[in-house]
Amino acid sequence: MPRKKIGDFEDLKGRDTDSDGLSDYDEIFVYHSDPLNTDSDRDGISDYQKARLDLDPTYYFFMKDFFIPNKNNNFKPHVLKTKRLLFYSLSAVLVKILVVAFVLVFPVTAWLTPDFLKAESKQIVVLTNNLRQSLDLQDLKENEILQAAAFAKAEDMVINQYFAHVSADKKGLKYWLSSKGYNYQVAGENLAIGFSAPEEVVDAWVKSPTHYANLVDPDYNEIGVAMIAGQYQGFDTKLVAQMFGFQNTVPEKENIQAVEPEKLAVATSTEPAVLAIKSVQNPVVVEVKPLAKPEITNDIDNLLTNEEKLEIKILAPESKQVFVTINGQKQTVLNVQDGQAMTQINLQAGTNKIMLTAICDQQSSTSQEYIVNYDNQAPIMDEVKSFISAIRSKDDQAIIKIEAVLSSDTTSVFVRYRGFDIALKQDGQNALLWTGNRIIETAEDNFFDPVILATLVATDSAGNVLTQDLAWQKILLDNQGAINQYLFVKNTDSNYLKPLFNFSAWYYKILIILAVFALLLNIFIEIKKQHLKTIASTMGLIALLFLLIIF
């Protein structure tokens, strides 16, 4: 009985005439190959192998099915099938995972070569000069002695685990410059720790009053920057010291000739002294009205000021002149008009006792004594006993604690750091101690990246202001997670890692080129027969590869 339906050939499913691994049924009805020949198209690849690869066993140019949409691949190139795109994606991610794992095996400092640190130091110099150029200030020239001093300072901070201008053994800027033989007229120093790029450091310095003042100080003409990598309080990090200077061109010792004091000529006479006396009988007594006492009309008595010059307004009725004396020394003589006079006097440091003497013909009168205290000295901070510190609480918050020991004339204090102002209060038991604290959410962007010295601002009762860097006692460097650590090392452009990063980048680029090529063929060869899922999946693969190149 002849066979008329496919079902009549069920017995062929268990038969493999050519023993190629495909049943006669599949070869006839599924793959349309010759069940009597293991290689129907005689291209050297068996029908079974092509079937495993989703290729047409009867088509000789099998690569066409891989890249070009046609009826044999249902207008969906095999290279763009979902399972293959998934394989490409997983392989690309696996390559990136292997690269990241290799980078994270070693500490960050292992990849920070001296050449890299030197290059970043020079970049800080460039950024500093760019800032100065924007303000029409002269560029700073790099000085090898300043660089050596900056390196010694940075190295000392890592070795002795401190972050301050002055170490525990009292080594400050003057010590480091003198130890390297830098003879200076003026000098300055900026410090930073826990940063990823030079741009972050300079940006943080610009936002800090004391650091910015150094960056744009017109008195400097030389610069030295040194960067060092190491562990600080358990964190792998980088630390930078930036020093500024203007060298002293005047010899330290000069031949100074003693000047003979001016001789005063004293007139002497051998003539005898002559006394005269006159007697008047019944003198006429004329009553004379006493001259009114002069007075200062503006409120200056018991004044405390930080201004050296003081303007005073004088009322002296019926007087022609007024003498102004300070601490018993005559300062100025004023002509009085309409009973009034005005002048500006120079105060002496400390207590100033001001008195006026009015003159009219043969009469004179003296004013009361006015007390003015002139204080132009800002509060003094004990650098050794003053600090800012940070600890982490159980709920991952940063607790900032500040203690400052200041002179007794201090009336108000606050500490400024990264845009935050933290007010300090006077301790109830120790009048010289000022304390303050603040809780910082660790979610705050870059609060500890990088870390620079905080700025303490103290004001006294005279209005003098102290602006000084405050040293860190304990620092909470931002803990670099795996991703941040990888990105940081990737940006170091290490000679040891460059071949590895280049290999992965080229692998992704080749995959992108092949994916784009196949996608364009898929779209434009059979533009009317598109599989949107295939196009979307391919675009997703291309986007993933671009992200992996960037990452």
Coordinates of C-alpha atoms in Angstrom, one line a residue:
M1 CA 0.0 0.0 0.0
P2 CA 1.6 3.3 -1.0
R3 CA 2.4 5.9 1.6
K4 CA 0.5 9.2 1.3
K5 CA 1.0 11.1 4.6
I6 CA 4.0 12.0 6.7
G7 CA 2.6 9.9 9.4
D8 CA 3.0 6.8 7.2
F9 CA 6.8 7.3 7.5
E10 CA 6.9 7.0 11.3
D11 CA 9.0 3.9 11.0
L12 CA 11.8 6.0 9.5
K13 CA 12.4 7.8 12.8
G14 CA 14.2 4.8 14.1
R15 CA 16.3 4.2 11.0
D16 CA 19.6 5.8 10.1
T17 CA 20.6 4.4 6.8
D18 CA 23.9 6.4 6.4
S19 CA 24.8 6.2 10.1
D20 CA 25.5 9.9 10.3
G21 CA 23.5 10.4 13.6
L22 CA 20.4 11.8 11.9
S23 CA 17.3 9.6 11.4
D24 CA 16.1 9.0 7.9
Y25 CA 12.9 10.7 8.9
D26 CA 14.7 13.9 10.0
E27 CA 16.8 14.0 6.9
I28 CA 13.8 13.7 4.6
F29 CA 11.2 15.9 6.3
V30 CA 13.2 18.3 8.5
Y31 CA 16.6 18.9 6.9
H32 CA 15.8 17.8 3.4
S33 CA 19.1 16.0 3.1
D34 CA 20.0 12.7 1.5
P35 CA 19.4 9.8 4.1
L36 CA 21.8 7.7 2.0
N37 CA 24.7 10.2 2.2
T38 CA 26.4 11.5 5.3
D39 CA 27.5 14.7 3.4
S40 CA 24.6 15.6 1.1
D41 CA 26.2 18.8 -0.4
R42 CA 29.7 17.3 -0.4
D43 CA 31.3 20.3 1.4
G44 CA 33.4 18.3 3.8
I45 CA 31.0 18.9 6.8
S46 CA 28.6 16.1 7.6
D47 CA 24.8 16.6 7.6
Y48 CA 24.8 15.9 11.4
Q49 CA 27.4 18.6 12.1
K50 CA 25.4 21.2 10.1
A51 CA 22.2 20.2 11.9
R52 CA 23.9 20.7 15.2
L53 CA 24.9 24.2 14.0
D54 CA 21.4 25.0 12.7
L55 CA 22.8 25.1 9.2
D56 CA 21.2 23.8 6.0
P57 CA 22.9 20.4 5.3
T58 CA 22.0 20.7 1.6
Y59 CA 23.5 24.2 1.1
Y60 CA 27.2 24.3 0.2
F61 CA 27.8 28.0 1.2
F62 CA 26.8 27.5 4.8
M63 CA 28.4 30.8 5.9
K64 CA 25.5 32.5 4.2
D65 CA 23.1 31.2 6.8
F66 CA 25.3 32.6 9.5
F67 CA 25.3 36.2 8.3
I68 CA 22.7 36.7 5.5
P69 CA 18.9 36.3 6.1
N70 CA 17.4 33.8 3.7
K71 CA 14.6 31.2 3.5
N72 CA 17.0 28.5 4.8
N73 CA 17.5 30.3 8.2
N74 CA 13.9 31.7 8.2
F75 CA 15.4 35.2 7.5
K76 CA 17.2 35.2 10.8
P77 CA 21.0 34.8 10.5
H78 CA 22.3 32.2 12.9
V79 CA 24.9 34.6 14.2
L80 CA 22.1 36.7 15.6
K81 CA 20.0 34.0 17.2
T82 CA 19.1 34.6 20.8
K83 CA 21.2 31.8 22.3
R84 CA 24.3 33.0 20.4
L85 CA 23.8 36.6 21.4
L86 CA 23.4 35.4 25.0
F87 CA 26.7 33.4 24.6
Y88 CA 28.5 36.5 23.2
S89 CA 27.2 38.6 26.1
L90 CA 28.2 36.0 28.8
S91 CA 31.7 35.6 27.3
A92 CA 32.2 39.4 27.2
V93 CA 31.1 39.7 30.8
L94 CA 33.3 36.8 31.8
V95 CA 36.4 38.5 30.2
K96 CA 35.6 41.6 32.2
I97 CA 35.2 39.7 35.4
L98 CA 38.6 38.0 34.9
V99 CA 40.2 41.4 34.3
V100 CA 38.6 42.9 37.4
A101 CA 39.5 39.9 39.5
F102 CA 43.1 40.1 38.4
V103 CA 43.2 43.8 39.3
L104 CA 41.7 43.3 42.7
V105 CA 44.0 40.5 43.7
F106 CA 46.7 43.1 44.5
P107 CA 46.3 46.2 46.7
V108 CA 45.8 49.6 45.0
T109 CA 49.3 50.8 45.9
A110 CA 50.9 47.9 44.0
W111 CA 49.8 49.6 40.7
L112 CA 50.9 53.1 41.7
T113 CA 54.3 53.3 40.1
P114 CA 56.7 56.2 40.8
D115 CA 56.3 57.4 37.2
F116 CA 52.5 57.5 37.6
L117 CA 52.8 59.4 40.9
K118 CA 55.2 61.8 39.4
A119 CA 52.9 62.4 36.4
E120 CA 50.0 63.1 38.7
S121 CA 52.2 65.5 40.7
K122 CA 53.0 67.4 37.6
Q123 CA 49.3 67.6 36.7
I124 CA 48.6 69.3 40.0
V125 CA 51.3 71.9 39.1
V126 CA 49.5 72.4 35.7
L127 CA 46.1 72.8 37.3
T128 CA 47.5 75.2 39.9
N129 CA 49.1 77.4 37.1
N130 CA 45.8 77.2 35.1
L131 CA 44.0 78.7 38.1
R132 CA 46.6 81.4 38.5
Q133 CA 46.5 82.3 34.8
S134 CA 42.7 82.8 35.0
L135 CA 43.5 85.4 37.7
D136 CA 46.3 87.0 35.7
L137 CA 48.9 85.8 38.2
Q138 CA 52.4 84.6 37.2
D139 CA 53.0 80.9 36.7
L140 CA 54.9 79.0 39.4
K141 CA 58.1 77.4 38.3
E142 CA 58.9 73.9 39.5
N143 CA 61.8 73.8 42.0
E144 CA 63.6 70.6 42.7
I145 CA 64.5 71.6 46.3
L146 CA 60.8 72.3 47.0
Q147 CA 59.9 68.9 45.4
A148 CA 62.4 67.1 47.6
A149 CA 61.0 68.9 50.7
A150 CA 57.4 68.1 49.7
F151 CA 58.4 64.4 49.2
A152 CA 60.1 64.3 52.6
K153 CA 57.0 65.8 54.2
A154 CA 54.6 63.3 52.5
E155 CA 56.8 60.4 53.3
D156 CA 57.0 61.4 57.0
M157 CA 53.3 61.6 57.3
V158 CA 52.9 58.1 55.9
I159 CA 55.7 56.7 58.1
N160 CA 54.5 58.4 61.3
Q161 CA 50.7 58.2 60.5
Y162 CA 49.7 61.8 60.9
F163 CA 48.0 64.3 58.7
A164 CA 48.9 67.9 59.7
H165 CA 51.2 70.7 59.0
V166 CA 53.2 70.0 62.2
S167 CA 54.1 66.5 63.3
A168 CA 54.1 65.3 66.9
D169 CA 57.8 66.0 67.1
K170 CA 57.2 69.6 66.0
K171 CA 58.5 69.2 62.5
G172 CA 56.7 71.8 60.3
L173 CA 57.1 73.6 57.0
K174 CA 60.2 75.5 58.2
Y175 CA 61.9 72.3 59.2
W176 CA 61.4 70.6 55.8
L177 CA 62.5 73.6 53.8
S178 CA 65.5 74.2 55.9
S179 CA 66.5 70.5 55.9
K180 CA 66.7 70.7 52.1
G181 CA 68.5 74.0 52.0
Y182 CA 65.7 76.2 50.6
N183 CA 66.4 79.7 51.7
Y184 CA 63.0 81.5 51.5
Q185 CA 61.4 84.8 52.2
V186 CA 57.8 83.4 52.2
A187 CA 56.6 79.9 51.9
G188 CA 53.3 77.9 52.1
E189 CA 52.0 74.3 52.1
N190 CA 48.9 72.5 51.0
L191 CA 48.1 68.8 51.9
A192 CA 45.5 66.2 50.8
I193 CA 44.9 62.5 51.3
G194 CA 42.5 59.9 50.0
F195 CA 41.8 61.1 46.4
S196 CA 41.5 59.5 43.0
A197 CA 42.5 62.3 40.6
P198 CA 44.5 65.5 40.7
E199 CA 41.4 67.4 39.6
E200 CA 39.6 66.4 42.8
V201 CA 42.5 67.6 44.9
V202 CA 42.8 71.1 43.3
D203 CA 39.0 71.5 43.4
A204 CA 38.9 70.7 47.1
W205 CA 41.8 73.2 47.7
V206 CA 40.0 75.9 45.8
K207 CA 36.9 75.5 48.0
S208 CA 39.0 75.9 51.2
P209 CA 39.9 79.5 52.2
T210 CA 43.4 78.7 53.6
H211 CA 44.4 76.4 50.7
Y212 CA 43.0 78.7 48.1
A213 CA 45.0 81.6 49.6
N214 CA 48.2 79.6 48.9
L215 CA 47.2 78.7 45.4
V216 CA 46.7 82.3 44.4
D217 CA 49.2 84.1 46.6
P218 CA 51.1 86.5 44.3
D219 CA 54.1 86.4 46.6
Y220 CA 55.1 82.9 45.5
N221 CA 57.0 82.2 42.3
E222 CA 58.1 78.6 42.8
I223 CA 56.3 75.3 43.5
G224 CA 57.1 71.7 44.4
V225 CA 54.6 68.9 44.5
A226 CA 55.2 65.3 45.7
M227 CA 52.8 62.4 45.8
I228 CA 53.3 59.1 47.7
A229 CA 51.2 55.9 48.0
G230 CA 50.9 53.8 51.1
Q231 CA 48.7 52.8 54.0
Y232 CA 47.2 55.3 56.3
Q233 CA 45.2 54.1 59.3
G234 CA 44.5 50.8 57.5
F235 CA 43.5 52.3 54.1
D236 CA 45.5 52.0 50.9
T237 CA 45.6 55.6 49.6
K238 CA 47.6 58.4 48.1
L239 CA 48.9 61.5 49.9
V240 CA 50.2 64.7 48.3
A241 CA 52.2 67.6 49.7
Q242 CA 52.3 70.9 47.7
M243 CA 54.8 73.5 48.8
F244 CA 55.2 77.1 47.6
G245 CA 58.1 79.5 48.0
F246 CA 59.9 82.7 47.1
Q247 CA 63.6 82.4 47.6
N248 CA 65.6 84.9 49.6
T249 CA 68.1 86.7 47.3
V250 CA 69.5 88.9 50.1
P251 CA 72.7 87.5 51.8
E252 CA 72.0 86.2 55.2
K253 CA 74.9 88.2 56.7
E254 CA 75.8 91.8 55.7
N255 CA 78.5 94.0 56.8
I256 CA 76.7 96.6 58.7
Q257 CA 78.7 99.6 59.9
A258 CA 77.8 101.0 63.3
V259 CA 76.3 104.4 63.0
E260 CA 77.7 106.9 65.6
P261 CA 74.8 108.3 67.6
E262 CA 74.0 111.9 66.8
K263 CA 75.8 114.3 69.1
L264 CA 73.7 117.0 70.8
A265 CA 75.2 120.5 71.2
V266 CA 74.6 121.7 74.8
A267 CA 74.9 125.5 75.4
T268 CA 76.8 126.5 78.5
S269 CA 77.3 129.9 80.1
T270 CA 79.5 131.3 82.9
E271 CA 77.4 134.4 83.2
P272 CA 75.8 134.7 86.7
A273 CA 72.0 134.2 86.8
V274 CA 70.0 137.5 87.2
L275 CA 66.8 137.6 89.2
A276 CA 64.2 140.3 88.9
I277 CA 61.4 141.2 91.2
K278 CA 58.6 143.7 90.9
S279 CA 56.3 144.9 93.7
V280 CA 52.9 146.4 93.0
Q281 CA 51.0 148.3 95.5
N282 CA 47.2 147.7 95.8
P283 CA 46.8 145.4 92.8
V284 CA 43.5 145.4 90.9
V285 CA 41.9 142.0 90.9
V286 CA 40.2 141.0 87.7
E287 CA 37.9 138.0 87.7
V288 CA 38.7 135.7 84.8
K289 CA 36.1 133.0 83.6
P290 CA 37.8 129.6 83.5
L291 CA 38.1 128.0 80.0
A292 CA 35.7 125.2 79.4
K293 CA 37.1 121.7 79.4
P294 CA 37.4 120.0 76.0
E295 CA 35.7 116.7 75.3
I296 CA 35.6 114.0 72.7
T297 CA 32.0 113.7 71.5
N298 CA 32.1 110.3 69.8
D299 CA 31.9 107.3 72.1
I300 CA 35.4 106.0 72.5
D301 CA 35.9 105.7 76.3
N302 CA 36.7 102.1 77.3
L303 CA 36.6 101.2 73.6
L304 CA 38.2 98.0 72.4
T305 CA 39.2 98.1 68.8
N306 CA 41.4 96.3 66.2
E307 CA 41.8 99.4 64.1
E308 CA 45.1 101.2 64.4
K309 CA 43.7 104.6 63.3
L310 CA 40.9 106.2 65.3
E311 CA 38.9 109.2 64.3
I312 CA 37.9 111.6 67.2
K313 CA 35.6 114.5 67.2
I314 CA 36.4 117.3 69.7
L315 CA 34.2 119.9 71.3
A316 CA 36.3 122.8 72.7
P317 CA 34.2 126.0 73.2
E318 CA 36.0 129.3 73.3
S319 CA 39.3 127.6 72.5
K320 CA 41.7 128.4 69.7
Q321 CA 43.8 125.2 69.8
V322 CA 43.7 121.7 71.2
F323 CA 46.6 119.5 72.0
V324 CA 46.0 115.7 71.8
T325 CA 48.2 113.5 74.0
I326 CA 48.4 109.7 74.2
N327 CA 50.0 108.1 77.2
G328 CA 51.5 111.4 78.1
Q329 CA 53.0 112.0 74.6
K330 CA 51.8 114.9 72.5
Q331 CA 50.4 113.6 69.2
T332 CA 49.0 116.5 67.4
V333 CA 47.9 120.2 67.7
L334 CA 44.6 121.2 66.2
N335 CA 43.1 124.5 65.3
V336 CA 39.6 124.9 66.7
Q337 CA 36.9 126.5 64.5
D338 CA 33.5 127.3 66.0
G339 CA 34.4 125.3 69.0
Q340 CA 34.9 122.1 67.1
A341 CA 37.8 120.1 65.7
M342 CA 38.3 116.6 64.2
T343 CA 41.4 114.4 63.7
Q344 CA 42.6 110.9 63.2
I345 CA 45.1 109.5 65.7
N346 CA 47.4 106.5 65.6
L347 CA 46.9 104.1 68.5
Q348 CA 49.6 102.1 70.2
A349 CA 49.2 98.4 70.9
G350 CA 47.6 97.9 74.3
T351 CA 46.0 100.6 76.5
N352 CA 45.9 104.1 75.1
K353 CA 45.2 107.0 77.6
I354 CA 43.9 109.9 75.5
M355 CA 43.7 113.5 77.0
L356 CA 42.9 116.8 75.4
T357 CA 44.3 120.2 76.4
A358 CA 42.4 123.3 75.2
I359 CA 44.3 126.6 74.8
C360 CA 42.9 130.2 74.5
D361 CA 45.3 133.0 75.0
Q362 CA 46.8 132.5 78.5
Q363 CA 44.2 130.1 79.6
S364 CA 44.2 126.3 79.3
S365 CA 42.0 123.4 80.4
T366 CA 42.4 119.7 80.4
S367 CA 39.8 117.0 79.5
Q368 CA 39.0 113.8 81.3
E369 CA 41.1 110.7 80.5
Y370 CA 39.7 108.5 77.7
I371 CA 40.8 104.8 77.7
V372 CA 41.0 103.0 74.3
N373 CA 42.4 99.5 74.1
Y374 CA 44.0 98.6 70.7
D375 CA 44.3 94.9 70.0
N376 CA 45.4 93.8 66.6
Q377 CA 46.5 90.3 67.6
A378 CA 44.2 87.5 66.4
P379 CA 43.4 84.6 68.8
I380 CA 46.2 82.0 69.2
M381 CA 45.5 78.3 68.7
D382 CA 47.5 75.5 70.4
E383 CA 48.2 73.4 67.3
V384 CA 49.3 70.4 69.3
K385 CA 46.2 70.2 71.4
S386 CA 43.7 71.1 68.7
F387 CA 42.3 68.6 66.2
I388 CA 39.4 67.4 64.1
S389 CA 38.6 63.7 64.2
A390 CA 36.1 61.4 62.5
I391 CA 34.6 58.0 63.6
R392 CA 32.0 55.8 62.1
S393 CA 28.9 54.9 64.1
K394 CA 27.0 51.6 64.0
D395 CA 24.5 52.9 61.5
D396 CA 27.3 54.0 59.1
Q397 CA 27.2 57.6 59.9
A398 CA 30.3 59.8 60.2
I399 CA 30.6 61.6 63.5
I400 CA 32.9 64.6 63.4
K401 CA 34.5 65.7 66.7
I402 CA 36.5 68.9 67.1
E403 CA 38.5 70.2 70.0
A404 CA 40.5 73.5 69.9
V405 CA 42.5 75.2 72.6
L406 CA 42.5 78.9 72.0
S407 CA 43.7 82.1 73.9
S408 CA 41.4 83.5 76.5
D409 CA 40.3 86.5 74.4
T410 CA 38.5 84.3 72.0
T411 CA 34.7 84.9 71.7
S412 CA 33.5 82.7 68.9
V413 CA 34.8 79.7 66.9
F414 CA 33.7 77.6 64.0
V415 CA 35.3 75.0 61.7
R416 CA 34.7 74.9 58.0
Y417 CA 35.1 71.8 56.0
R418 CA 33.9 70.9 52.5
G419 CA 31.0 73.4 52.7
F420 CA 30.0 72.6 56.3
D421 CA 30.3 75.1 59.1
I422 CA 30.5 73.5 62.6
A423 CA 30.1 75.9 65.5
L424 CA 32.2 75.3 68.6
K425 CA 31.1 76.0 72.2
Q426 CA 33.3 77.0 75.1
D427 CA 33.8 74.3 77.6
G428 CA 32.2 75.0 81.0
Q429 CA 35.2 73.9 83.0
N430 CA 38.1 74.9 80.8
A431 CA 37.7 78.4 79.3
L432 CA 40.4 77.8 76.8
L433 CA 38.8 74.7 75.4
W434 CA 36.3 74.9 72.5
T435 CA 34.5 71.8 71.3
G436 CA 31.9 70.8 68.7
N437 CA 30.6 67.9 66.8
R438 CA 28.4 67.0 63.9
I439 CA 26.9 63.9 62.3
I440 CA 27.5 63.5 58.6
E441 CA 25.6 61.1 56.5
T442 CA 28.1 59.0 54.6
A443 CA 25.9 59.4 51.6
E444 CA 27.2 63.0 51.3
D445 CA 29.2 63.1 48.0
N446 CA 33.0 63.2 48.4
F447 CA 33.0 64.3 52.0
F448 CA 36.1 62.3 52.6
D449 CA 37.3 62.1 49.0
P450 CA 39.8 63.7 49.1
V451 CA 40.6 64.7 52.7
I452 CA 42.1 68.1 53.2
L453 CA 42.9 70.0 56.3
A454 CA 39.8 71.7 57.9
T455 CA 39.8 75.5 58.5
L456 CA 39.3 76.9 62.0
V457 CA 38.0 80.5 62.2
A458 CA 38.2 82.2 65.6
T459 CA 37.2 85.7 66.5
D460 CA 38.2 87.7 69.6
S461 CA 36.4 90.5 71.4
A462 CA 38.3 93.1 69.4
G463 CA 37.1 91.6 66.1
N464 CA 40.4 90.1 65.1
V465 CA 40.0 86.9 63.2
L466 CA 42.2 83.8 63.2
T467 CA 42.0 81.6 60.1
Q468 CA 44.1 78.5 60.4
D469 CA 44.3 74.9 59.3
L470 CA 43.2 72.3 61.8
A471 CA 45.0 68.9 61.8
W472 CA 43.1 65.6 61.5
Q473 CA 43.6 63.2 64.4
K474 CA 41.6 60.3 62.9
I475 CA 40.4 60.1 59.3
L476 CA 37.6 58.2 57.7
L477 CA 38.9 57.7 54.2
D478 CA 36.1 56.5 51.9
N479 CA 36.4 52.8 51.7
Q480 CA 37.0 51.9 48.0
G481 CA 34.6 49.2 47.0
A482 CA 35.6 46.7 44.3
I483 CA 34.2 48.8 41.5
N484 CA 35.8 52.0 42.7
Q485 CA 39.1 50.3 43.2
Y486 CA 39.0 48.8 39.8
L487 CA 38.1 52.1 38.1
F488 CA 40.9 53.8 40.1
V489 CA 43.5 51.3 39.0
K490 CA 42.2 51.4 35.4
N491 CA 42.7 55.2 35.3
T492 CA 46.3 54.8 36.5
D493 CA 47.3 53.6 33.1
S494 CA 49.8 51.2 34.6
N495 CA 52.4 49.7 32.2
Y496 CA 51.8 46.3 33.8
L497 CA 48.1 46.4 33.2
K498 CA 47.9 48.2 29.9
P499 CA 48.3 45.0 27.8
L500 CA 45.5 43.3 29.7
F501 CA 43.1 46.3 29.3
N502 CA 44.1 46.6 25.6
F503 CA 43.3 42.9 25.0
S504 CA 39.8 43.1 26.6
A505 CA 39.1 46.4 24.7
W506 CA 40.1 44.9 21.3
Y507 CA 38.0 41.8 22.0
Y508 CA 35.0 43.9 22.6
K509 CA 35.6 46.1 19.6
I510 CA 35.9 43.0 17.3
L511 CA 32.6 41.7 18.7
I512 CA 31.0 45.1 18.1
I513 CA 32.2 45.2 14.5
L514 CA 30.9 41.7 13.8
A515 CA 27.5 42.5 15.5
V516 CA 27.1 45.7 13.6
F517 CA 28.0 44.1 10.3
A518 CA 25.6 41.2 10.8
L519 CA 22.8 43.5 12.0
L520 CA 23.2 45.7 8.9
L521 CA 23.0 42.7 6.6
N522 CA 20.0 41.4 8.5
I523 CA 18.2 44.7 8.1
F524 CA 19.0 45.8 4.6
I525 CA 19.1 42.5 2.6
E526 CA 15.6 41.4 3.5
I527 CA 14.3 44.8 4.7
K528 CA 10.6 43.6 4.5
K529 CA 11.2 40.5 6.6
Q530 CA 12.5 41.6 9.9
H531 CA 12.5 40.0 13.3
L532 CA 12.3 42.9 15.8
K533 CA 13.3 40.7 18.7
T534 CA 16.6 39.8 16.8
I535 CA 17.3 43.5 16.1
A536 CA 16.6 44.5 19.7
S537 CA 18.7 41.7 21.1
T538 CA 21.6 42.7 18.9
M539 CA 21.4 46.3 19.8
G540 CA 21.4 45.2 23.5
L541 CA 24.6 43.3 22.9
I542 CA 26.3 46.3 21.2
A543 CA 25.3 48.5 24.1
L544 CA 26.7 46.0 26.6
L545 CA 30.0 45.9 24.7
F546 CA 30.3 49.7 24.7
L547 CA 29.7 49.8 28.4
L548 CA 32.3 47.1 29.0
I549 CA 34.8 49.1 26.9
I550 CA 34.1 52.2 29.0
F551 CA 34.2 50.3 32.3

